Short mmCIF file of C-alpha atoms and ligand atoms in Angstrom, two decimals:
data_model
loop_
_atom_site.label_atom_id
_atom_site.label_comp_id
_atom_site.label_asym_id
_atom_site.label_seq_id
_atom_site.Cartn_x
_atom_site.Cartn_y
_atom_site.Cartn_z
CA UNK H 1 -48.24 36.59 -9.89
CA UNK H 2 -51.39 39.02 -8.95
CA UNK H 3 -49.04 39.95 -5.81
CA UNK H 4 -47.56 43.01 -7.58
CA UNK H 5 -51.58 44.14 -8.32
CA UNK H 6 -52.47 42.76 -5.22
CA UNK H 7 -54.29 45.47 -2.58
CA UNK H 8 -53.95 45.32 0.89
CA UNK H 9 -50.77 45.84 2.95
CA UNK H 10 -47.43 44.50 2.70
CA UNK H 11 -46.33 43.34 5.77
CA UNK H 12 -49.40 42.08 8.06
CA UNK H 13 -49.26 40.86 11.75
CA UNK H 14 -52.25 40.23 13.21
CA UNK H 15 -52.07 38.95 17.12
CA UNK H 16 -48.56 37.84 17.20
CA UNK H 17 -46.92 36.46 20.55
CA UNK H 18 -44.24 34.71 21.18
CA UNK H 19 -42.33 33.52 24.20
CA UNK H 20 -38.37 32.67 24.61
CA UNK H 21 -39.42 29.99 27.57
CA UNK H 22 -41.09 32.11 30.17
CA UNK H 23 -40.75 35.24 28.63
CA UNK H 24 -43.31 36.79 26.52
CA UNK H 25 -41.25 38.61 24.01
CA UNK H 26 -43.98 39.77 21.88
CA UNK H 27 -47.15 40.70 23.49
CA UNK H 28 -50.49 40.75 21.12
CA UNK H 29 -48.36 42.35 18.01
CA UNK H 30 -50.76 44.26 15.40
CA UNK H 31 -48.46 45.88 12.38
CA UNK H 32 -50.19 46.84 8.99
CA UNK H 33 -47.19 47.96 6.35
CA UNK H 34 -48.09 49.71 3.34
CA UNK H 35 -46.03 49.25 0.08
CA UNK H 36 -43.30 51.91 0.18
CA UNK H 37 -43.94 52.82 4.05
CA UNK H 38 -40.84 53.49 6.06
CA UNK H 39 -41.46 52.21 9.45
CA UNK H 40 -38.71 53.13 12.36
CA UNK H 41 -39.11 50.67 15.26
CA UNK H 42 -37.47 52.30 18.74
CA UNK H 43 -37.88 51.22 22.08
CA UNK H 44 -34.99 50.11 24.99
CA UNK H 45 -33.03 47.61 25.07
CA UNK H 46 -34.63 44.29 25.43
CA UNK H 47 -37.97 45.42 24.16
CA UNK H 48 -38.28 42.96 21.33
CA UNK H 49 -37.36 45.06 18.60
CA UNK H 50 -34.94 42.61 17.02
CA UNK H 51 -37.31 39.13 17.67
CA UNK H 52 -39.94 41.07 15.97
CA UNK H 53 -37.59 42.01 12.78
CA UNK H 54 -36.63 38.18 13.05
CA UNK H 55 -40.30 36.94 13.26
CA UNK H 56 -41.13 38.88 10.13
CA UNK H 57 -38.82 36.89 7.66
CA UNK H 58 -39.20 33.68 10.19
CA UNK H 59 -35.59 33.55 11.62
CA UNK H 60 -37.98 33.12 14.59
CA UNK H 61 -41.49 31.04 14.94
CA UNK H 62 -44.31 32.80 16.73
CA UNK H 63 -46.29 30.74 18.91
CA UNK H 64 -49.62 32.77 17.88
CA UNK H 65 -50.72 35.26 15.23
CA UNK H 66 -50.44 35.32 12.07
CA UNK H 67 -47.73 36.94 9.81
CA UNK H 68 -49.06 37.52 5.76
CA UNK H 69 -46.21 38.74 3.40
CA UNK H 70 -47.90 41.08 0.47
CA UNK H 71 -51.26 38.68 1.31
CA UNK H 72 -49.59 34.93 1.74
CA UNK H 73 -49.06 33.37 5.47
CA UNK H 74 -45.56 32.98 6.25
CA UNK H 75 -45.65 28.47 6.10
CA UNK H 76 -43.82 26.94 8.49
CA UNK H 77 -40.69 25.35 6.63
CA UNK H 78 -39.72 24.48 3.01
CA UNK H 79 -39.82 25.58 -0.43
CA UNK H 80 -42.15 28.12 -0.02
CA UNK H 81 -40.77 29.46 3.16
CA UNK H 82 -37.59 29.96 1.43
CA UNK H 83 -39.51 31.59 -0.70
CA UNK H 84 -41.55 34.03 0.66
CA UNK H 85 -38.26 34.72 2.91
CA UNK H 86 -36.40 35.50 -0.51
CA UNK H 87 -39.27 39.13 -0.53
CA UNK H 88 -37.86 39.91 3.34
CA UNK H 89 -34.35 41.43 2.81
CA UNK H 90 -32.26 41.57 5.94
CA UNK H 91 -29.65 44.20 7.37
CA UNK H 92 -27.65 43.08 10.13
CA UNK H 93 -26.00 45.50 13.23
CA UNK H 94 -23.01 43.34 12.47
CA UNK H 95 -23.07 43.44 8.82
CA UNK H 96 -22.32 39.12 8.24
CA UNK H 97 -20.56 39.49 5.12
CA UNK H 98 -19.05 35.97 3.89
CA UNK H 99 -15.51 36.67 5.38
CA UNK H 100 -13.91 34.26 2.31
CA UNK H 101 -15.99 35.60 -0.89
CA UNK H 102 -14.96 38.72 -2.81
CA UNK H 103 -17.60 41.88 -2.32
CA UNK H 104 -18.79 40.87 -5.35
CA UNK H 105 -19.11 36.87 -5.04
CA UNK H 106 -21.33 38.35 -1.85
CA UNK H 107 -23.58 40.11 -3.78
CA UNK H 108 -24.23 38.03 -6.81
CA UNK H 109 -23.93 34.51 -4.27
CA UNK H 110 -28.06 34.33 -3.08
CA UNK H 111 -29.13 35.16 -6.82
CA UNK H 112 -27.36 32.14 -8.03
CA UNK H 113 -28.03 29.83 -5.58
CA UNK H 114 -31.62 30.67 -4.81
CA UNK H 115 -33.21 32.71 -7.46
CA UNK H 116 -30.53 30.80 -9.94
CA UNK H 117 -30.25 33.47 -12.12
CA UNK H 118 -26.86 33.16 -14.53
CA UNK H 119 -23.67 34.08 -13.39
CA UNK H 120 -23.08 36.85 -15.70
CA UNK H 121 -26.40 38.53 -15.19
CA UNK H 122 -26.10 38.09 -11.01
CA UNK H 123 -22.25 39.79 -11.72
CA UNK H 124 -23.89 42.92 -14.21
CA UNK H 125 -26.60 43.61 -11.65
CA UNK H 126 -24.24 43.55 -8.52
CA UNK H 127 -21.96 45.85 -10.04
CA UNK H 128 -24.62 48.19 -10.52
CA UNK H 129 -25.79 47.69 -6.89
CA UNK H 130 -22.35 48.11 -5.45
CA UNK H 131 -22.35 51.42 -7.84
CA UNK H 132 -25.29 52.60 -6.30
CA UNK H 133 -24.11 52.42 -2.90
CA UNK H 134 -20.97 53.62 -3.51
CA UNK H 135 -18.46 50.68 -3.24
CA UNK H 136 -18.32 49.28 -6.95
CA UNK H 137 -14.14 50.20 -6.62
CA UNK H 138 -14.13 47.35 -4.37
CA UNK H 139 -15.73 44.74 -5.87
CA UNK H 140 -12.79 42.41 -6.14
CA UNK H 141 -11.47 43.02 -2.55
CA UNK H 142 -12.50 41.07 0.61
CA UNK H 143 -14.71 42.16 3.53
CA UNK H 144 -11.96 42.62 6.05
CA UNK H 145 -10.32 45.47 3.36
CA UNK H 146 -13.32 47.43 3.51
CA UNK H 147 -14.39 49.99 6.58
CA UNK H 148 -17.51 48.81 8.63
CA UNK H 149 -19.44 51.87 6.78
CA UNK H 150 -18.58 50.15 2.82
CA UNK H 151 -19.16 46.54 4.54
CA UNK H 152 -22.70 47.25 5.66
CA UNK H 153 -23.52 49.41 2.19
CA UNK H 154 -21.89 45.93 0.73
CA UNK H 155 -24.75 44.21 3.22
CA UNK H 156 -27.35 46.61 1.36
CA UNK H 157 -26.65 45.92 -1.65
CA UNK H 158 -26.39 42.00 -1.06
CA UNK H 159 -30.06 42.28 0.32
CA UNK H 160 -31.10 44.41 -2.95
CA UNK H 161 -29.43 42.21 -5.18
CA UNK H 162 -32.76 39.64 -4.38
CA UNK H 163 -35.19 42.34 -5.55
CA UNK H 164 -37.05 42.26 -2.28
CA UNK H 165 -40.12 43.04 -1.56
CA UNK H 166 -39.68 44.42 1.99
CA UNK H 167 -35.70 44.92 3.72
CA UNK H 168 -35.49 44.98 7.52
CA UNK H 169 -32.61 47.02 9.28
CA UNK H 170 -31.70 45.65 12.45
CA UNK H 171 -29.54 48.89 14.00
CA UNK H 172 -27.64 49.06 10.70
CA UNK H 173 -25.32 51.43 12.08
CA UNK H 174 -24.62 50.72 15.98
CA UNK H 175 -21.96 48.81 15.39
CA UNK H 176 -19.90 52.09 13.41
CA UNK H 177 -17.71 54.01 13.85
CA UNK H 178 -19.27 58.00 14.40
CA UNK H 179 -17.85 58.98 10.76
CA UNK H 180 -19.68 55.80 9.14
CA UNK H 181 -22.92 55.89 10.18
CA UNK H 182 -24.00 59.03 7.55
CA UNK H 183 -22.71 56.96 4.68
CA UNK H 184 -25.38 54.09 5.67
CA UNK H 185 -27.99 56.18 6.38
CA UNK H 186 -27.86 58.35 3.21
CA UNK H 187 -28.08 55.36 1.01
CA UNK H 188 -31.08 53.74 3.51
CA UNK H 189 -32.72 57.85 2.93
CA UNK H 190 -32.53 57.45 -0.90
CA UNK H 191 -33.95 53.97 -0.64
CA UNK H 192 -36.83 55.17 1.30
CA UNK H 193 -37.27 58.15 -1.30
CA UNK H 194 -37.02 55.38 -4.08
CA UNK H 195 -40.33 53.51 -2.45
CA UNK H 196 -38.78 50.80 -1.06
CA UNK H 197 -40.69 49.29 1.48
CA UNK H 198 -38.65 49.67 5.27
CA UNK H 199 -38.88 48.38 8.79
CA UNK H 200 -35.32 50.11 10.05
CA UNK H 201 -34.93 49.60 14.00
CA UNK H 202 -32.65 52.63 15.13
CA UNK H 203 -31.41 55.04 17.43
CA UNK H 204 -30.83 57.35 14.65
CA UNK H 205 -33.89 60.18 14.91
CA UNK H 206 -32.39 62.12 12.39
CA UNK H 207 -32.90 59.38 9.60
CA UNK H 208 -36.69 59.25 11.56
CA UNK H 209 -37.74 62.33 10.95
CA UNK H 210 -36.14 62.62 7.49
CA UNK H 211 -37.19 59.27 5.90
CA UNK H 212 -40.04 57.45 8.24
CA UNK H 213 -43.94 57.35 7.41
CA UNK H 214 -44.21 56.29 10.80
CA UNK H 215 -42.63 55.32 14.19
CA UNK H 216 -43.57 52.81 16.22
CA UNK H 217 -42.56 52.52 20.02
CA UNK H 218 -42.04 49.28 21.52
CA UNK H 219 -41.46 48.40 25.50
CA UNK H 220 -41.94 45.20 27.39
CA UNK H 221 -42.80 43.05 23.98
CA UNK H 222 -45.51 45.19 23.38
CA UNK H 223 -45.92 48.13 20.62
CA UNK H 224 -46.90 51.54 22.96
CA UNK H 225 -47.94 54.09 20.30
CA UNK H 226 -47.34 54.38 16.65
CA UNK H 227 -47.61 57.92 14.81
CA UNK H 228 -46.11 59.63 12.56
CA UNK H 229 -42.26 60.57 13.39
CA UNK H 230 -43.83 64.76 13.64
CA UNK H 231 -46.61 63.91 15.81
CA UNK H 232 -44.22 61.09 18.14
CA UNK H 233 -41.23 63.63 18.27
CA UNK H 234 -43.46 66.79 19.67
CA UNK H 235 -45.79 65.26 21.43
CA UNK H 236 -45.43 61.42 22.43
CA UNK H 237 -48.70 60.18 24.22
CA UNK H 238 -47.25 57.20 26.42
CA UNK H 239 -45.14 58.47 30.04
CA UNK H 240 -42.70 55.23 28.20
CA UNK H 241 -42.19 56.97 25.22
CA UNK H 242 -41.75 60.23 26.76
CA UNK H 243 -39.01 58.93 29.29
CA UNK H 244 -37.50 56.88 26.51
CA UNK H 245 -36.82 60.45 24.28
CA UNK H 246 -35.55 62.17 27.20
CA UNK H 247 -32.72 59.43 27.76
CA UNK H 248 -32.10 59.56 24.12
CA UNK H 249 -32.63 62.79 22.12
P1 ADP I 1 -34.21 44.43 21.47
O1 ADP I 1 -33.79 44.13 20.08
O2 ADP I 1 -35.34 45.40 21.58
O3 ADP I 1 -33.06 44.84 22.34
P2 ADP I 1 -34.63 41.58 21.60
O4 ADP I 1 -35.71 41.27 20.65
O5 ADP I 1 -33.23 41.26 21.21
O6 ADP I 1 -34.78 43.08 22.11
O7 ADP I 1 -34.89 40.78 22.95
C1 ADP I 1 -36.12 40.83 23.65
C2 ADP I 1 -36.02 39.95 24.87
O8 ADP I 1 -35.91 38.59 24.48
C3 ADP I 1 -34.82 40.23 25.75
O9 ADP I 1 -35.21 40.06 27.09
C4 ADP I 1 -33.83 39.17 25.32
O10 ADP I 1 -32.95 38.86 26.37
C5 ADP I 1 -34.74 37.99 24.99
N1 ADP I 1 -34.20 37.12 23.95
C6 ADP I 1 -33.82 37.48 22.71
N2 ADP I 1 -33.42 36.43 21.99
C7 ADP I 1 -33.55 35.34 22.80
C8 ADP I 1 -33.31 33.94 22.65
N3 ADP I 1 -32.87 33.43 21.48
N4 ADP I 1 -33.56 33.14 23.70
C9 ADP I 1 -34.05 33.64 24.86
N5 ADP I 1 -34.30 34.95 25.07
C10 ADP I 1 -34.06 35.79 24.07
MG1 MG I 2 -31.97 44.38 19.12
#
């Protein structure tokens, strides 16, 4: 109840590894989030960008380190994992919209079932979520009607709709079409201008510079250099990083 008072960062990983069988995914992880940071995550393919988005709300375990959402240690399992995952909203490449429920029975669905709030206030504040990302027209339709730019605003406002404390973007828009990706990242841009609190893995370095506090470069498992998206852009410190922008920018 003292969480919303509480100092201290947001997010907190102190030492994390973990390891898939032999490989060491994550290598000696230290991430400090502030409440309201935006924090891009880049790095190639295979780095560990998406284990370490998956750690954070415990899709994954971590075989050492510890992982503190605004103060409290991520348990292991039960009530008050489900819990504590509730804060960590999650954004998907591949949206994972309920194929069978309306837009709207997607939105209001993990409100009533796990923060069992009524039906009629889950419905009110969904509509107003699915207004404020620009898709409250199709509340009554199915997933498959919408374009893979509403779907994933749908997948926004599904993770909003659970007031969380943190939402992680897992390469919201690689999976759209050119014309689609603005749409996603101007809603993620006023979210980030709104305070809430970001980790958004992307090849977007537009919606970096515009909306990050601070980028953070992963290779091999491990984060290489963190800095602000100004400082990282101009003058990256790591040869990694440096080879890394010149394949992409
Ligand atoms: P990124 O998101 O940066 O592309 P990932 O976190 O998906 O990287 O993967 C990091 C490494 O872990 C890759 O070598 C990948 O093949 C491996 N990996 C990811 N998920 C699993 C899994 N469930 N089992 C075994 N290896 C995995
Ligand atoms: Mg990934």
């Amino acid at each position: 109840m003292t969480s919303q008072l509480a100092g201290g960062p947001l997010v907190q990983l102190t030492g994390v590894n973990k390891w898939f069988g032999e490989l060491h995914v994550l290598q000696d992880i230290d991430l400090s989030i502030d409440r309201g940071e935006v924090v891009v995550v880049i790095g190639p393919s295979g780095s560990g960008k998406s284990t370490l988005c998956r750690t954070i709300n415990r899709l994954e375990s971590i075989q050492q380190g510890e992982i503190r959402i605004d103060g409290e240690k991520l348990p292991e399992e039960g009530k008050a994992l489900a819990r504590l995952r509730s804060d960590v909203g999650m954004v998907f490449q591949s949206f994972n919209l309920f194929a069978h429920k309306t837009i709207l029975e997607n939105v209001t669905l993990a409100p009533t079932r796990v923060r069992r709030q009524g039906k009629g206030q889950a419905e009110a504040r969904a509509r107003e979520l699915l207004e404020r990302v620009g898709v409250a027209h199709q509340a009554d339709k199915y997933p498959a009607q919408l374009s893979g730019g509403q779907q994933q605003r749908v997948a926004i406002a599904r993770a909003l709709a659970m007031d969380p404390k943190v939402i992680l973007f897992d390469e919201p828009t690689s999976a759209l079409d050119p014309e689609m990706i603005n749409e996603v990242l101007d809603v993620m841009t006023s979210l980030a201008r709104e305070g809430m609190t970001m980790v958004v893995v992307t090849h977007e370095m537009g919606f970096a510079r515009r909306a990050a506090n601070r980028v953070v470069f992963m290779d091999g498992g491990r984060i290489v250099e963190a800095a602000d998206p100004e400082t990282f852009f101009t003058a990256p410190r790591s040869d990694r990083a440096r080879d890394f922008l010149s394949k992409i920018l």
